[in-house]
PDB file of C-alpha atoms in Angstrom:
ATOM      1  CA  MET X   1     107.052   6.041 142.594  1.00  0.00           C
ATOM      2  CA  ASN X   2     110.775   6.633 143.170  1.00  0.00           C
ATOM      3  CA  VAL X   3     112.269   9.845 144.112  1.00  0.00           C
ATOM      4  CA  LYS X   4     113.278  10.594 140.227  1.00  0.00           C
ATOM      5  CA  ASN X   5     110.119   9.961 138.850  1.00  0.00           C
ATOM      6  CA  ARG X   6     108.560  11.996 141.465  1.00  0.00           C
ATOM      7  CA  LYS X   7     110.728  15.132 140.320  1.00  0.00           C
ATOM      8  CA  ARG X   8     109.933  14.262 137.101  1.00  0.00           C
ATOM      9  CA  MET X   9     106.520  14.319 137.635  1.00  0.00           C
ATOM     10  CA  ILE X  10     106.372  17.946 139.432  1.00  0.00           C
ATOM     11  CA  PHE X  11     108.638  19.434 136.734  1.00  0.00           C
ATOM     12  CA  ILE X  12     106.142  18.284 134.235  1.00  0.00           C
ATOM     13  CA  LEU X  13     102.979  19.769 136.498  1.00  0.00           C
ATOM     14  CA  VAL X  14     105.195  23.143 136.709  1.00  0.00           C
ATOM     15  CA  LEU X  15     105.999  23.073 133.080  1.00  0.00           C
ATOM     16  CA  LEU X  16     101.814  22.598 132.310  1.00  0.00           C
ATOM     17  CA  ALA X  17     101.075  25.376 134.860  1.00  0.00           C
ATOM     18  CA  PHE X  18     103.727  27.613 132.909  1.00  0.00           C
ATOM     19  CA  VAL X  19     102.140  26.959 129.422  1.00  0.00           C
ATOM     20  CA  VAL X  20      98.611  27.417 130.573  1.00  0.00           C
ATOM     21  CA  ILE X  21      99.081  30.866 132.200  1.00  0.00           C
ATOM     22  CA  LEU X  22     101.340  31.629 129.233  1.00  0.00           C
ATOM     23  CA  ALA X  23      98.529  31.020 127.011  1.00  0.00           C
ATOM     24  CA  VAL X  24      96.250  33.028 128.694  1.00  0.00           C
ATOM     25  CA  VAL X  25      98.592  36.362 129.510  1.00  0.00           C
ATOM     26  CA  VAL X  26      99.506  36.471 125.706  1.00  0.00           C
ATOM     27  CA  PRO X  27      96.436  37.137 124.068  1.00  0.00           C
ATOM     28  CA  VAL X  28      95.400  39.032 126.593  1.00  0.00           C
ATOM     29  CA  SER X  29      98.419  41.700 126.136  1.00  0.00           C
ATOM     30  CA  ALA X  30      98.581  41.295 122.294  1.00  0.00           C
ATOM     31  CA  GLN X  31      94.972  42.673 122.498  1.00  0.00           C
ATOM     32  CA  CYS X  32      95.910  45.539 124.579  1.00  0.00           C
ATOM     33  CA  ALA X  33      98.904  46.476 122.194  1.00  0.00           C
ATOM     34  CA  LYS X  34      96.033  46.784 119.176  1.00  0.00           C
ATOM     35  CA  ASN X  35      93.985  48.955 120.660  1.00  0.00           C
ATOM     36  CA  LYS X  36      93.726  51.675 118.359  1.00  0.00           C
ATOM     37  CA  LEU X  37      91.752  54.211 120.970  1.00  0.00           C
ATOM     38  CA  VAL X  38      93.877  56.896 122.881  1.00  0.00           C
ATOM     39  CA  ARG X  39      92.461  59.535 125.536  1.00  0.00           C
ATOM     40  CA  LEU X  40      92.619  63.044 124.630  1.00  0.00           C
ATOM     41  CA  THR X  41      91.760  65.131 127.820  1.00  0.00           C
ATOM     42  CA  MET X  42      91.547  69.052 127.722  1.00  0.00           C
ATOM     43  CA  VAL X  43      91.595  71.275 130.362  1.00  0.00           C
ATOM     44  CA  ASN X  44      90.185  74.727 129.495  1.00  0.00           C
ATOM     45  CA  LYS X  45      91.560  77.441 131.848  1.00  0.00           C
ATOM     46  CA  SER X  46      89.696  80.357 129.773  1.00  0.00           C
ATOM     47  CA  ASP X  47      86.606  81.832 130.495  1.00  0.00           C
ATOM     48  CA  GLN X  48      85.436  81.066 126.690  1.00  0.00           C
ATOM     49  CA  PRO X  49      84.436  77.839 125.336  1.00  0.00           C
ATOM     50  CA  ALA X  50      87.328  75.896 123.457  1.00  0.00           C
ATOM     51  CA  TYR X  51      86.853  74.215 119.770  1.00  0.00           C
ATOM     52  CA  ILE X  52      88.961  71.540 118.273  1.00  0.00           C
ATOM     53  CA  GLN X  53      88.463  69.756 115.078  1.00  0.00           C
ATOM     54  CA  LEU X  54      90.417  66.645 113.997  1.00  0.00           C
ATOM     55  CA  THR X  55      90.881  65.786 110.628  1.00  0.00           C
ATOM     56  CA  GLY X  56      92.370  62.708 109.320  1.00  0.00           C
ATOM     57  CA  ASP X  57      91.063  59.307 108.842  1.00  0.00           C
ATOM     58  CA  GLU X  58      88.244  59.770 111.386  1.00  0.00           C
ATOM     59  CA  PHE X  59      86.644  63.377 111.880  1.00  0.00           C
ATOM     60  CA  TYR X  60      86.340  65.020 115.320  1.00  0.00           C
ATOM     61  CA  TYR X  61      84.849  67.975 116.579  1.00  0.00           C
ATOM     62  CA  LEU X  62      85.379  68.413 120.202  1.00  0.00           C
ATOM     63  CA  THR X  63      84.148  71.081 122.633  1.00  0.00           C
ATOM     64  CA  VAL X  64      85.017  72.198 126.185  1.00  0.00           C
ATOM     65  CA  GLY X  65      83.218  74.562 128.084  1.00  0.00           C
ATOM     66  CA  SER X  66      84.978  77.727 129.727  1.00  0.00           C
ATOM     67  CA  GLU X  67      86.818  76.660 132.537  1.00  0.00           C
ATOM     68  CA  ALA X  68      85.989  73.067 132.337  1.00  0.00           C
ATOM     69  CA  THR X  69      87.904  69.467 131.523  1.00  0.00           C
ATOM     70  CA  LYS X  70      86.563  66.974 129.351  1.00  0.00           C
ATOM     71  CA  THR X  71      87.803  63.485 128.418  1.00  0.00           C
ATOM     72  CA  PHE X  72      87.363  62.224 124.570  1.00  0.00           C
ATOM     73  CA  THR X  73      88.289  59.094 123.152  1.00  0.00           C
ATOM     74  CA  VAL X  74      89.950  59.230 119.536  1.00  0.00           C
ATOM     75  CA  ASN X  75      91.544  56.971 116.982  1.00  0.00           C
ATOM     76  CA  ARG X  76      95.362  56.462 117.496  1.00  0.00           C
ATOM     77  CA  GLU X  77      96.928  59.024 114.628  1.00  0.00           C
ATOM     78  CA  VAL X  78      98.299  62.394 113.623  1.00  0.00           C
ATOM     79  CA  TYR X  79      95.332  64.751 112.602  1.00  0.00           C
ATOM     80  CA  ASP X  80      95.479  68.099 111.140  1.00  0.00           C
ATOM     81  CA  ARG X  81      94.028  70.466 113.746  1.00  0.00           C
ATOM     82  CA  ILE X  82      92.141  73.646 113.746  1.00  0.00           C
ATOM     83  CA  THR X  83      91.665  74.890 117.248  1.00  0.00           C
ATOM     84  CA  TRP X  84      89.432  77.800 118.327  1.00  0.00           C
ATOM     85  CA  THR X  85      89.221  79.726 121.533  1.00  0.00           C
ATOM     86  CA  CYS X  86      89.608  83.261 123.095  1.00  0.00           C
ATOM     87  CA  ASP X  87      88.364  84.838 119.752  1.00  0.00           C
ATOM     88  CA  ALA X  88      90.942  83.473 117.786  1.00  0.00           C
ATOM     89  CA  GLN X  89      92.297  80.338 115.625  1.00  0.00           C
ATOM     90  CA  SER X  90      95.226  78.197 115.057  1.00  0.00           C
ATOM     91  CA  SER X  91      95.953  75.500 113.177  1.00  0.00           C
ATOM     92  CA  GLY X  92      98.236  72.426 112.817  1.00  0.00           C
ATOM     93  CA  THR X  93      98.813  69.117 114.014  1.00  0.00           C
ATOM     94  CA  LEU X  94      97.997  66.604 116.718  1.00  0.00           C
ATOM     95  CA  ASP X  95     100.226  63.368 117.099  1.00  0.00           C
ATOM     96  CA  MET X  96      97.396  60.840 118.983  1.00  0.00           C
ATOM     97  CA  SER X  97      99.855  58.025 118.959  1.00  0.00           C
ATOM     98  CA  THR X  98      99.777  58.011 122.979  1.00  0.00           C
ATOM     99  CA  ASN X  99      97.212  59.674 125.296  1.00  0.00           C
ATOM    100  CA  VAL X 100      97.688  63.112 125.379  1.00  0.00           C
ATOM    101  CA  LYS X 101      96.449  66.251 127.953  1.00  0.00           C
ATOM    102  CA  LEU X 102      96.223  69.705 126.525  1.00  0.00           C
ATOM    103  CA  ILE X 103      96.125  72.386 129.189  1.00  0.00           C
ATOM    104  CA  LEU X 104      94.438  75.482 127.399  1.00  0.00           C
ATOM    105  CA  MET X 105      95.465  78.471 129.205  1.00  0.00           C
ATOM    106  CA  PRO X 106      93.436  81.465 129.694  1.00  0.00           C
ATOM    107  CA  CYS X 107      93.158  84.003 127.164  1.00  0.00           C
ATOM    108  CA  ASP X 108      95.309  86.727 128.582  1.00  0.00           C
ATOM    109  CA  GLN X 109      97.993  84.300 129.100  1.00  0.00           C
ATOM    110  CA  CYS X 110     100.787  82.778 127.886  1.00  0.00           C
ATOM    111  CA  ALA X 111     101.945  79.426 129.500  1.00  0.00           C
ATOM    112  CA  PRO X 112     104.509  79.905 132.136  1.00  0.00           C
ATOM    113  CA  ASN X 113     106.466  76.820 130.660  1.00  0.00           C
ATOM    114  CA  GLN X 114     105.654  74.240 128.102  1.00  0.00           C
ATOM    115  CA  GLY X 115     104.442  71.701 130.295  1.00  0.00           C
ATOM    116  CA  ALA X 116     105.508  68.375 129.595  1.00  0.00           C
ATOM    117  CA  PRO X 117     105.139  65.806 126.377  1.00  0.00           C
ATOM    118  CA  THR X 118     101.517  64.472 126.547  1.00  0.00           C
ATOM    119  CA  MET X 119     100.571  67.100 129.219  1.00  0.00           C
ATOM    120  CA  GLU X 120     101.271  70.316 127.387  1.00  0.00           C
ATOM    121  CA  LYS X 121     100.243  73.551 128.136  1.00  0.00           C
ATOM    122  CA  VAL X 122      98.669  75.862 124.951  1.00  0.00           C
ATOM    123  CA  SER X 123      98.750  79.215 124.707  1.00  0.00           C
ATOM    124  CA  LEU X 124      97.010  80.040 120.461  1.00  0.00           C
ATOM    125  CA  PHE X 125     100.337  80.850 118.431  1.00  0.00           C
ATOM    126  CA  ASP X 126     102.289  79.807 121.318  1.00  0.00           C
ATOM    127  CA  SER X 127     102.541  76.052 121.607  1.00  0.00           C
ATOM    128  CA  PRO X 128     105.680  73.666 122.457  1.00  0.00           C
ATOM    129  CA  THR X 129     107.690  72.841 119.521  1.00  0.00           C
ATOM    130  CA  GLY X 130     110.004  69.743 119.297  1.00  0.00           C
ATOM    131  CA  ILE X 131     109.818  66.448 118.466  1.00  0.00           C
ATOM    132  CA  TYR X 132     108.338  65.374 121.673  1.00  0.00           C
ATOM    133  CA  TRP X 133     105.620  67.554 121.467  1.00  0.00           C
ATOM    134  CA  HIS X 134     102.259  66.575 120.312  1.00  0.00           C
ATOM    135  CA  TYR X 135     100.256  69.372 119.617  1.00  0.00           C
ATOM    136  CA  GLN X 136     102.060  71.443 117.133  1.00  0.00           C
ATOM    137  CA  ASP X 137     101.042  74.852 115.347  1.00  0.00           C
ATOM    138  CA  GLU X 138     102.041  75.329 111.529  1.00  0.00           C
TER     139      GLU X 138
END
């Protein structure tokens, strides 16, 4: 086998290996992109339980005990929501297009800052506002 044929054979083997790897990786990443579920983590820093009702194509009623943390898996969509905690109720929307972490502040405290998008500090009637925030009041 001469040098030219050997180089051609190596090129074909490398190309074939690349195609096989590509055939395995692309379907896996496409499956991940189609995942319809996201995580909602609720950190309740109050001394009372917190409840959030999410209404959209699906319906969820989520509860977190006082001074507890829970993670839920919900469908990816924008929900109408009602939140109950600290003997009060607020309503608005919750955009669950990505994973979200809500930090519910103690009853007698407002959030010292808004946190960061997707990791939002929430006081009833004093939630972060703007297009980057997922938890919105009406």
